[in-house]
Coordinates of C-alpha atoms in Angstrom, one line a residue:
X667 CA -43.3 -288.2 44.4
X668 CA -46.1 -285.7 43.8
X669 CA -46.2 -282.9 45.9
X670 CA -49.5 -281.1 45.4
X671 CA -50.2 -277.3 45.9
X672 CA -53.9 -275.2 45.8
X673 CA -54.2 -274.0 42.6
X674 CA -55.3 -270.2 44.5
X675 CA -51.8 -269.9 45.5
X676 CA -50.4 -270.1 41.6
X677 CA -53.1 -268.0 40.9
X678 CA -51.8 -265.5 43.6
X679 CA -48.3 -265.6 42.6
X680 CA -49.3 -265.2 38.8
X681 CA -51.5 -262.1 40.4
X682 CA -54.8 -263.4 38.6
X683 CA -58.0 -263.1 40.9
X684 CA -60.1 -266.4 40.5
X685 CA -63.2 -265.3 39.3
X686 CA -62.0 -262.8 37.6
X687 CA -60.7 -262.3 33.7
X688 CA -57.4 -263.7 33.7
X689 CA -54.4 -261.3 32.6
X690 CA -53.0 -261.1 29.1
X691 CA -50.5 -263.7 28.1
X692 CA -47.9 -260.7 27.8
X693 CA -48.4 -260.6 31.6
X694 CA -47.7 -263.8 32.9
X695 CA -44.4 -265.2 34.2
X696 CA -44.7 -268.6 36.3
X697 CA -42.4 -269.4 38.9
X698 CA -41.4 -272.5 38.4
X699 CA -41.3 -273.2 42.2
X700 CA -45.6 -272.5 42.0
X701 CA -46.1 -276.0 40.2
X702 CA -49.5 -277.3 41.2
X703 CA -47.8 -281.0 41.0
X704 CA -44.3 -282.6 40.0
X705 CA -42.5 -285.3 39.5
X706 CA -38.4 -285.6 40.2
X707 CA -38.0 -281.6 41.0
X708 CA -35.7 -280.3 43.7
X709 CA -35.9 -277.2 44.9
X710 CA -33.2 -274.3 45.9
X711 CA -32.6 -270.8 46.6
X712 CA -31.6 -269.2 43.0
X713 CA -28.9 -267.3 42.5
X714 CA -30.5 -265.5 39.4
X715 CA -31.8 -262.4 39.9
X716 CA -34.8 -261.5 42.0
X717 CA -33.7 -264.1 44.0
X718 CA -36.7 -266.7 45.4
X719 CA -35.7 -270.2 44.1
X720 CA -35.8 -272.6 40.9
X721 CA -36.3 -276.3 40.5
X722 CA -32.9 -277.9 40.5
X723 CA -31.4 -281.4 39.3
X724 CA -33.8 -281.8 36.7
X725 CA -33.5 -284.6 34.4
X726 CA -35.0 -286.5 31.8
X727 CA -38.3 -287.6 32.5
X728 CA -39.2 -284.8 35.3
X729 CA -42.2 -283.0 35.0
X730 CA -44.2 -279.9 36.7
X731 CA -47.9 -278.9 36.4
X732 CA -49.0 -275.1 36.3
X733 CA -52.8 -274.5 36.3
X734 CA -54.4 -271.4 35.6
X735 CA -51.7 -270.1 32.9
X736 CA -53.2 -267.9 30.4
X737 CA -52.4 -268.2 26.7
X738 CA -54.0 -265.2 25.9
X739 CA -56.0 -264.6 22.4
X740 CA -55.0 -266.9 19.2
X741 CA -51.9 -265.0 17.4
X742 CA -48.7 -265.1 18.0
X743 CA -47.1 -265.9 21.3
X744 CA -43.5 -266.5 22.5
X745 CA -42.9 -268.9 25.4
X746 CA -39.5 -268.4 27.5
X747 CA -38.1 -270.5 30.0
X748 CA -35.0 -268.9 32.2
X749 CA -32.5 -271.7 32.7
X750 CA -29.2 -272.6 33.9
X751 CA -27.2 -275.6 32.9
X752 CA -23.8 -276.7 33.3
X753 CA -23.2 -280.0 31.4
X754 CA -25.6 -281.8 29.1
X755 CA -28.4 -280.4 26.8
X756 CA -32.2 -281.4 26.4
X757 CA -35.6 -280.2 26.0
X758 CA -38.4 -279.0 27.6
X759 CA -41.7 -279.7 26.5
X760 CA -44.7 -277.7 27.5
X761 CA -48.0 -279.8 27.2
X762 CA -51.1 -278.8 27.4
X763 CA -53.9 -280.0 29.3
X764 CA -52.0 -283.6 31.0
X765 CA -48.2 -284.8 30.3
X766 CA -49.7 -286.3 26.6
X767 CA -51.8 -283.1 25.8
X768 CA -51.1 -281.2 22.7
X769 CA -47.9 -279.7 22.0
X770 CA -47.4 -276.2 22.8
X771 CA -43.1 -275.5 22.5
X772 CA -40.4 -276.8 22.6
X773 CA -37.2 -275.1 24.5
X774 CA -33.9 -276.1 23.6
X775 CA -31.1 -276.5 26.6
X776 CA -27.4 -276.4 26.7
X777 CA -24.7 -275.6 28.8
X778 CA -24.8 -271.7 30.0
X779 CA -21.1 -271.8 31.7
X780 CA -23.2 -273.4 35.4
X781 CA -25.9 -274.2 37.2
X782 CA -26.3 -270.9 38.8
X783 CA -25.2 -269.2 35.7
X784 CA -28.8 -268.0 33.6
X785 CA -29.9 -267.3 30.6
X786 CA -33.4 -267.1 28.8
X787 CA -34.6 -269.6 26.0
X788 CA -37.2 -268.8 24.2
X789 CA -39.3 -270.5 21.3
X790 CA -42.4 -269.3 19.2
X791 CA -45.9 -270.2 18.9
X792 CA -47.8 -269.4 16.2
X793 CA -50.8 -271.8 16.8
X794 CA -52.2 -272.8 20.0
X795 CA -55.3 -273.2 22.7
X796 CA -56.1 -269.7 24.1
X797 CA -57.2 -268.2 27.4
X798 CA -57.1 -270.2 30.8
X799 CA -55.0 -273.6 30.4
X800 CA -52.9 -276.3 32.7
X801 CA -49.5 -276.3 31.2
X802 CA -47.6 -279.2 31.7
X803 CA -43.3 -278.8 32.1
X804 CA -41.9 -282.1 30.5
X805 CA -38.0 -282.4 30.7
X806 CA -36.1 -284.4 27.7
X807 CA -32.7 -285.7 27.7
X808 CA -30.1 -287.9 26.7
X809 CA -27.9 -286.7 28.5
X810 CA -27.0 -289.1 32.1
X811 CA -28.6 -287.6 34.9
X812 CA -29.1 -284.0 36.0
X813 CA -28.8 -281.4 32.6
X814 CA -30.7 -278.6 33.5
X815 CA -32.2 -275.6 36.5
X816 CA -35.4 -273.6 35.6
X817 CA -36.0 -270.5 37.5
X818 CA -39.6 -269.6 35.6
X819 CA -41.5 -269.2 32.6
X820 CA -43.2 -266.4 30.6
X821 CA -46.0 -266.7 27.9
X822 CA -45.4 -263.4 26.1
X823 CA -48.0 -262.2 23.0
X824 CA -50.9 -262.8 22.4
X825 CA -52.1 -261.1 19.3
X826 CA -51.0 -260.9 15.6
X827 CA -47.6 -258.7 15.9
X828 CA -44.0 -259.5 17.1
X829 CA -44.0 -260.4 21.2
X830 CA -42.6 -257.7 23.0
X831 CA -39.3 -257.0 22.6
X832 CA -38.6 -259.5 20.0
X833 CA -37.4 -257.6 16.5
X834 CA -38.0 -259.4 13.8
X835 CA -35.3 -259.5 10.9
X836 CA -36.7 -258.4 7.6
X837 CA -36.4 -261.9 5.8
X838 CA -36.3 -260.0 2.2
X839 CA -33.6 -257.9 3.5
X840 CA -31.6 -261.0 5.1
X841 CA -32.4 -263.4 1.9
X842 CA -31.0 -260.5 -0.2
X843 CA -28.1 -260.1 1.9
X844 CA -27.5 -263.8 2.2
X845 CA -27.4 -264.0 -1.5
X846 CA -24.7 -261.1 -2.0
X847 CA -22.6 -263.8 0.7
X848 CA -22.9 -266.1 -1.4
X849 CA -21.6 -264.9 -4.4
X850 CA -18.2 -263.5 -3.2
X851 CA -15.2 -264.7 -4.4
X852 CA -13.2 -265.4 -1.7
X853 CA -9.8 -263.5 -2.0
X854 CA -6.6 -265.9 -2.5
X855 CA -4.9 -267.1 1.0
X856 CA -1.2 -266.0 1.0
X857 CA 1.4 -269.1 1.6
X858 CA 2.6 -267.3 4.8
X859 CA -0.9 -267.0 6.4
X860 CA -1.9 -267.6 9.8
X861 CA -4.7 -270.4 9.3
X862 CA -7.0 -268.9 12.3
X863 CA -10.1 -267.7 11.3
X864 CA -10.6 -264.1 12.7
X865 CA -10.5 -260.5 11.9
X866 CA -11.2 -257.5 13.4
X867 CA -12.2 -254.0 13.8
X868 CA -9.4 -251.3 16.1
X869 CA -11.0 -249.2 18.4
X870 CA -10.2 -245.8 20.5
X871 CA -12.5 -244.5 22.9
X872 CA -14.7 -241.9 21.3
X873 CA -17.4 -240.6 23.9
X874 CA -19.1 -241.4 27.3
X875 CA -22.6 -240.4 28.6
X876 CA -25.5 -242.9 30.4
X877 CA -27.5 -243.8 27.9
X878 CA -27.9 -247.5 26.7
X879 CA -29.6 -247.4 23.1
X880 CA -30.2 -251.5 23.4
X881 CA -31.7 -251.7 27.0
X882 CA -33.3 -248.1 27.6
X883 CA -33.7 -246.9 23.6
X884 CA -35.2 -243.2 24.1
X885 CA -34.4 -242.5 27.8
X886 CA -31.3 -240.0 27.8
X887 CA -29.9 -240.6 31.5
X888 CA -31.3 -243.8 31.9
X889 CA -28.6 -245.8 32.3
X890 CA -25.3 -246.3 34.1
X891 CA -22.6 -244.8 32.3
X892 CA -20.8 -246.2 29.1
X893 CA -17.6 -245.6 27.8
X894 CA -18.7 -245.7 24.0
X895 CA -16.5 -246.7 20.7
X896 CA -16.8 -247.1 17.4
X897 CA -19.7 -244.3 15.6
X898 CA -19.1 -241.4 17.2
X899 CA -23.3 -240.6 17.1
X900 CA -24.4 -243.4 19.5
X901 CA -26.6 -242.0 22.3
X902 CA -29.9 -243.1 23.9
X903 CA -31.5 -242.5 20.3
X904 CA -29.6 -244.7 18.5
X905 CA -30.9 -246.8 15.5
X906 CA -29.6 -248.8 12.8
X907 CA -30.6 -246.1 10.5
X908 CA -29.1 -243.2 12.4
X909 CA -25.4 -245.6 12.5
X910 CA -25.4 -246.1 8.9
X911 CA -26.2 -242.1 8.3
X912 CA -23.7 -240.9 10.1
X913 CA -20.1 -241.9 8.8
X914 CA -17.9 -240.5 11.8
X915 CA -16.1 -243.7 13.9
X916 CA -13.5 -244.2 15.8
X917 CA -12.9 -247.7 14.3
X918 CA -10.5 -249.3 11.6
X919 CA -11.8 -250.1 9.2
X920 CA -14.1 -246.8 8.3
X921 CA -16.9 -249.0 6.8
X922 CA -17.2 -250.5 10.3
X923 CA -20.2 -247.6 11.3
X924 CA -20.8 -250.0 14.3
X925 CA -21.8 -249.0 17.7
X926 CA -19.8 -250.6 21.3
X927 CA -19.8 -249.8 24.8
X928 CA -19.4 -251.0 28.2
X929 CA -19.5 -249.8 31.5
X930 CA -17.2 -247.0 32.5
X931 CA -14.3 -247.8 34.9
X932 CA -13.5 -245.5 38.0
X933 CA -9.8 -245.2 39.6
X934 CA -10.5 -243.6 43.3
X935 CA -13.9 -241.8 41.6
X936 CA -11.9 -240.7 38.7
X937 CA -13.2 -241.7 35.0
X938 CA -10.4 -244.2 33.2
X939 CA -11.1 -244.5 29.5
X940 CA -9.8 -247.2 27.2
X941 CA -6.7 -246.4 25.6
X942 CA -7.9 -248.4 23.0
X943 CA -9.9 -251.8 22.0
X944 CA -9.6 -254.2 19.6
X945 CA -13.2 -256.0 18.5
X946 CA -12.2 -259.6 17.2
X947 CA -14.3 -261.5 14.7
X948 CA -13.4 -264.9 14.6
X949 CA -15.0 -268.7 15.0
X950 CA -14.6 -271.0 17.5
X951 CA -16.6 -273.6 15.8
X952 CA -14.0 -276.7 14.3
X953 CA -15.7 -276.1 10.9
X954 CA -16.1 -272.3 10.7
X955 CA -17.0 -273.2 6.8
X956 CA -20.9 -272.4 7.7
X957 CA -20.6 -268.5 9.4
X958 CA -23.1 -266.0 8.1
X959 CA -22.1 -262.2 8.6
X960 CA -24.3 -260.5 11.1
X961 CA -27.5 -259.3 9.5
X962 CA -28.1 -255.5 9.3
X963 CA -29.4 -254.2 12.5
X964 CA -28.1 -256.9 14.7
X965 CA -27.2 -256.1 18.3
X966 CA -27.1 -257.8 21.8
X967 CA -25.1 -258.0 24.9
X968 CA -22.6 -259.8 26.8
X969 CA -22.2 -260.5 30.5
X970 CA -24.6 -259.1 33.6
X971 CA -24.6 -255.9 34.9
X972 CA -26.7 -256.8 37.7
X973 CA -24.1 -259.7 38.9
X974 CA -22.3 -258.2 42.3
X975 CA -20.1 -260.9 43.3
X976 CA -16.3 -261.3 45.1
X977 CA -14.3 -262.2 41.8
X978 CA -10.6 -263.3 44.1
X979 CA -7.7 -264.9 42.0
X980 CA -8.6 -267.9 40.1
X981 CA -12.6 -266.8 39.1
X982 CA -13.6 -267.0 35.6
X983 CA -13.5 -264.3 33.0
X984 CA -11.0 -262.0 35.4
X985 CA -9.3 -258.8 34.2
X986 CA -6.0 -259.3 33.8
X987 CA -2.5 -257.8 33.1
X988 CA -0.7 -257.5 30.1
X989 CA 3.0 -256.2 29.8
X990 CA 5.9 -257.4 31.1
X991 CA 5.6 -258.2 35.4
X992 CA 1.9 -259.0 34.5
X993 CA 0.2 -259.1 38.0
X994 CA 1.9 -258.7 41.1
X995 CA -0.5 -258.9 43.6
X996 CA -4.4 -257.8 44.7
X997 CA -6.3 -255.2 45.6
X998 CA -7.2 -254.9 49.3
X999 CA -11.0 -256.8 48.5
X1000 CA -8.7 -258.9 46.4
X1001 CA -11.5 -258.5 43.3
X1002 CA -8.8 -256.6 41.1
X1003 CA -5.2 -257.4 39.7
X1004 CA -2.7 -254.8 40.7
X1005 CA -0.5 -254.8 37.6
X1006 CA 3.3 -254.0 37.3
X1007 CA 4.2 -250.5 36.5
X1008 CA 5.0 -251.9 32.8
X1009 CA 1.9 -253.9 32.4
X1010 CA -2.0 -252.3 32.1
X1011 CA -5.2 -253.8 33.1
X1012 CA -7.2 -255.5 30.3
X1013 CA -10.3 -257.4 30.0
X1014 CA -12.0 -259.8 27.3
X1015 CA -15.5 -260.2 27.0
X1016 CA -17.0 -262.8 24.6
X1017 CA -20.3 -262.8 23.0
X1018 CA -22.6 -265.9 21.5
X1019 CA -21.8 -267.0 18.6
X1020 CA -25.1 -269.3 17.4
X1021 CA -27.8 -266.9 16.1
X1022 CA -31.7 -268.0 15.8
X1023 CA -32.1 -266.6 12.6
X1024 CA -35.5 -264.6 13.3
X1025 CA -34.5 -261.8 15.7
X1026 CA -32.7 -258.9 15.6
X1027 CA -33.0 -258.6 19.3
X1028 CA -35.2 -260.2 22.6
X1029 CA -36.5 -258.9 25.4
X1030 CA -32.7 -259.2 27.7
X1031 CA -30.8 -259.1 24.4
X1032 CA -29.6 -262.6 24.7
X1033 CA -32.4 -264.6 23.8
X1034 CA -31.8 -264.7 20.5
X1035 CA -28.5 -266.1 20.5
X1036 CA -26.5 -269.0 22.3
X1037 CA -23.1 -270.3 22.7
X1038 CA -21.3 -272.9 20.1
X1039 CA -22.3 -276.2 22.1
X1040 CA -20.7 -279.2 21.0
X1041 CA -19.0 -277.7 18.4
X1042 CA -22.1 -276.6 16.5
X1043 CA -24.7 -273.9 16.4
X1044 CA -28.2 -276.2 15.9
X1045 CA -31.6 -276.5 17.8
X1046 CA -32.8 -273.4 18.2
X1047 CA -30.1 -271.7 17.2
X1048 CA -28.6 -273.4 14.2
X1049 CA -27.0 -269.9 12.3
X1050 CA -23.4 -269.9 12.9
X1051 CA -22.1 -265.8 13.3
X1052 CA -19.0 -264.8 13.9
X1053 CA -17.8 -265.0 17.0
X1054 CA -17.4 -261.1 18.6
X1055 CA -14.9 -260.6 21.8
X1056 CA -13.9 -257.1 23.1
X1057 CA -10.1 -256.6 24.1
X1058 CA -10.3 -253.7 26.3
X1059 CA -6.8 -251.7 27.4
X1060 CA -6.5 -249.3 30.0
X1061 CA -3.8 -247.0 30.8
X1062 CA -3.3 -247.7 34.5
X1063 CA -1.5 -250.3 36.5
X1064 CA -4.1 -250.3 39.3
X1065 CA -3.3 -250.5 43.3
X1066 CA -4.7 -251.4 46.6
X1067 CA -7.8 -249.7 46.2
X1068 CA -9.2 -251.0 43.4
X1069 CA -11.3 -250.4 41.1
X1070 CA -15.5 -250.0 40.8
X1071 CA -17.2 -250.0 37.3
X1072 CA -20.6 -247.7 36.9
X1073 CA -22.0 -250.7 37.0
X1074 CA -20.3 -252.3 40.1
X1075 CA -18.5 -254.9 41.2
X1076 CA -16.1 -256.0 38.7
X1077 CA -18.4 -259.6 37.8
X1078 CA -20.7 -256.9 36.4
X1079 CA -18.3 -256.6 33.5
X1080 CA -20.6 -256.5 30.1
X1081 CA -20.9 -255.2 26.8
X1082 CA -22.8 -254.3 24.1
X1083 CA -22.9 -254.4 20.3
X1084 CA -25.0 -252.8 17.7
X1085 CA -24.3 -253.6 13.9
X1086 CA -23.8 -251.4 11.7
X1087 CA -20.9 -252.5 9.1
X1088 CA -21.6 -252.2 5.3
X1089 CA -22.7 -255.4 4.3
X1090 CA -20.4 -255.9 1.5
X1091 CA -17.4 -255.1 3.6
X1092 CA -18.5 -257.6 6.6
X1093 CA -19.2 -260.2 3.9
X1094 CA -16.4 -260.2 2.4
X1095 CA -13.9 -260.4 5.3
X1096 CA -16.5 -263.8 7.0
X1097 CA -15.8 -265.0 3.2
X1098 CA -12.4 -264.4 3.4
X1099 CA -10.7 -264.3 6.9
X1100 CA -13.3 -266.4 9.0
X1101 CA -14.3 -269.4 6.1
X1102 CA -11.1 -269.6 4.8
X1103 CA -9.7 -270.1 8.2
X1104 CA -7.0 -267.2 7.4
X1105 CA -6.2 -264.1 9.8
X1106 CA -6.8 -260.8 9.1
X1107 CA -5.8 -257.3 10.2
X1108 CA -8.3 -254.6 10.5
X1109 CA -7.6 -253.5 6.6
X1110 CA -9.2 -257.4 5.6
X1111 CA -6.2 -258.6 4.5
X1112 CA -3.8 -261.3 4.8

């Protein structure tokens, strides 16, 4: 059923003024509730942020129309899509000018952990109609019914340099570094190796302050504050030049000059640092054979600090106790484990693992990676990397009142990671540990 809608109110919720000059591409985001017709779309309230809703159920076949979008000038543009999935993968298909027009991008979709759980997809354009256009939504699936939510769309560039907050990687760079990967000899496997491919870098805290040098680069004080490991330099002014030039870490091994952090954790107001944290490399693909190391410069972030949500016994990625007693009960808003006096509270936050291979970073420091579906890393996002989880230990058994993070609730759990290992040493232990399928310790060895 169509259900159609004056194209002055997508025009008001875009903020154009009909009439007027439309605004730069960089400018526009389209609700994807504002269709000016549609086919097969339900919609709901959104639990993403900002709230409104997003058109549910979608399925293979579905389509929305958006008038007024504008494309901007010819040059490059990037087109997002924010989207929430928990079974099945597809397309969508943006159209120009009817549901046959020309096509403008493709976004991939896969599962993002459920249907209220969002991240952004994004693809490039480097070619296409500018200024004022309709834009049609076309959904594409194999998958058996329902396979995807979409909350809105942007249309971000116009113009001949990188969309905003897209870093490009420097494909000389990355070829050369490829081809150093390459040529490693992988080191022997020991008989008595543990065939699981992972190794990893050991942590101890090293420094806290609220600066965020991924999300707010420049702005001292900016941020919530982070509990920082790894190079002891990392502050709001961070780059991947200033990690390599200065040699001081807290990590094993030293030629990890990486940068982590993640929210601080409070114990009735009172700072509780890490008493240490272990960064594990591994794969979880079945044929880890294809992992690249991280190029130079990489960084993005796990989990949301904005999600403030009851996490009771039983919700996904809890904290948790380790030690002997493990968990013996709740805290009074039952959203913490209250450990026994010989266990300590710990946490482990996964990252992607499936790479686009163009980006250093996006605009919300996902976009540029995905998680392994269906075993693989393909689509858009087809470079396997290794795949990063923090272990994080503190030095308390907790009680009934809890716990807050300087971000929140606990669900607001995330992390961040900024690259900085020598690109030798990295190589060598994907070559080694992670293709060979053979663990490591923190030295590289077997």
């Amino acid at each position: 059923m169509l259900i159609g809608a004056l194209a002055i109110a997508l025009a008001a919720a875009l903020g154009i003024t009909l009439g007027a000059p439309a605004a730069r591409a960089a400018d526009v985001t389209v609700q994807a509730e504002s269709y000016a017709a549609q086919s097969g779309v339900t919609l709901e309230t959104t639990g993403d942020m900002g709230g409104g809703q997003n058109a549910a159920f979608l399925a293979d076949g579905d389509w929305m129309r958006f008038d007024q979008v504008d494309l901007g000038p010819a040059g490059r543009l990037t087109v997002s899509a924010r989207i929430a999935a928990a079974t099945g993968s597809g397309s969508v298909e943006l159209h120009t000018g009817s549901l046959t027009g020309p096509l403008l991008a493709v976004i991939q979709t896969g599962p993002t952990g459920g249907w209220q759980t969002w991240a952004t997809r994004s693809a490039d354009v480097t070619t296409h109609p500018t200024g004022v256009q309709t834009v049609f939504a076309v959904l594409r699936s194999t998958t058996p019914g329902d396979f995807v939510n979409i909350n809105w769309f942007s249309f971000a560039g116009g113009g001949d340099g990188p969309a905003p907050g897209w870093v490009d990687v420097d494909q000389t760079k990355w070829q050369a570094q490829l081809a150093q990967f390459r040529a490693m000899t992988p080191a022997p496997v020991l008989g008595n190796a543990v065939r699981v491919p992972e190794f990893n870098a050991t942590c101890t805290y090293s420094h806290s302050k609220p600066d965020d040098p991924i999300v707010v680069p420049g702005l001292p004080g900016a941020s919530h504050m982070h509990s920082f490991f790894g190079n002891k330099s990392t502050d709001a002014f961070t780059t991947t030049q200033s990690l390599l030039s200065n040699t001081g870490t807290t990590c094993t091994p030293a030629k990890d000059l990486s940068a982590y952090w993640i929210p601080t954790l409070y114990e009735r107001g009172k700072a509780v640092e890490p008493d240490g944290m272990i960064v594990y490399y591994g794969s979880r693909l079945p044929d880890p054979t294809a992992t690249m190391p991280f190029p130079e410069g990489f960084r993005m972030i796990a989990g949301n600090a904005k999600l403030q949500v009851a996490t009771p016994a039983g919700s996904p990625n809890q904290f948790w106790c380790a030690g002997a007693g493990g968990e013996i009960g709740r805290s009074a808003d039952g959203n913490w484990p209250r450990c026994a006096s010989t266990a300590k509270l710990v946490y482990q936050l996964v990252f992607p693992d499936c790479w686009d291979g163009k980006h250093l970073d996006s605009p919300d420091h996902k976009s540029h990676v995905a998680f392994t579906y269906d075993g693989k890393c393909s689509g858009a996002y087809p470079v396997a990397i290794p795949s990063v989880s923090f272990v994080i230990s503190y030095p308390t058994s907790g009680s009934a009142d809890g716990f807050s993070l300087a971000s929140g609730m606990a669900s607001s759990i995330h992390g961040d990671f900024f690259n900085a290992w020598d690109t030798a040493a990295l190589g060598q232990r994907v070559k080694d540990c992670i293709v060979q399928s053979a663990k490591c310790n923190s030295a590289g060895t077997f």
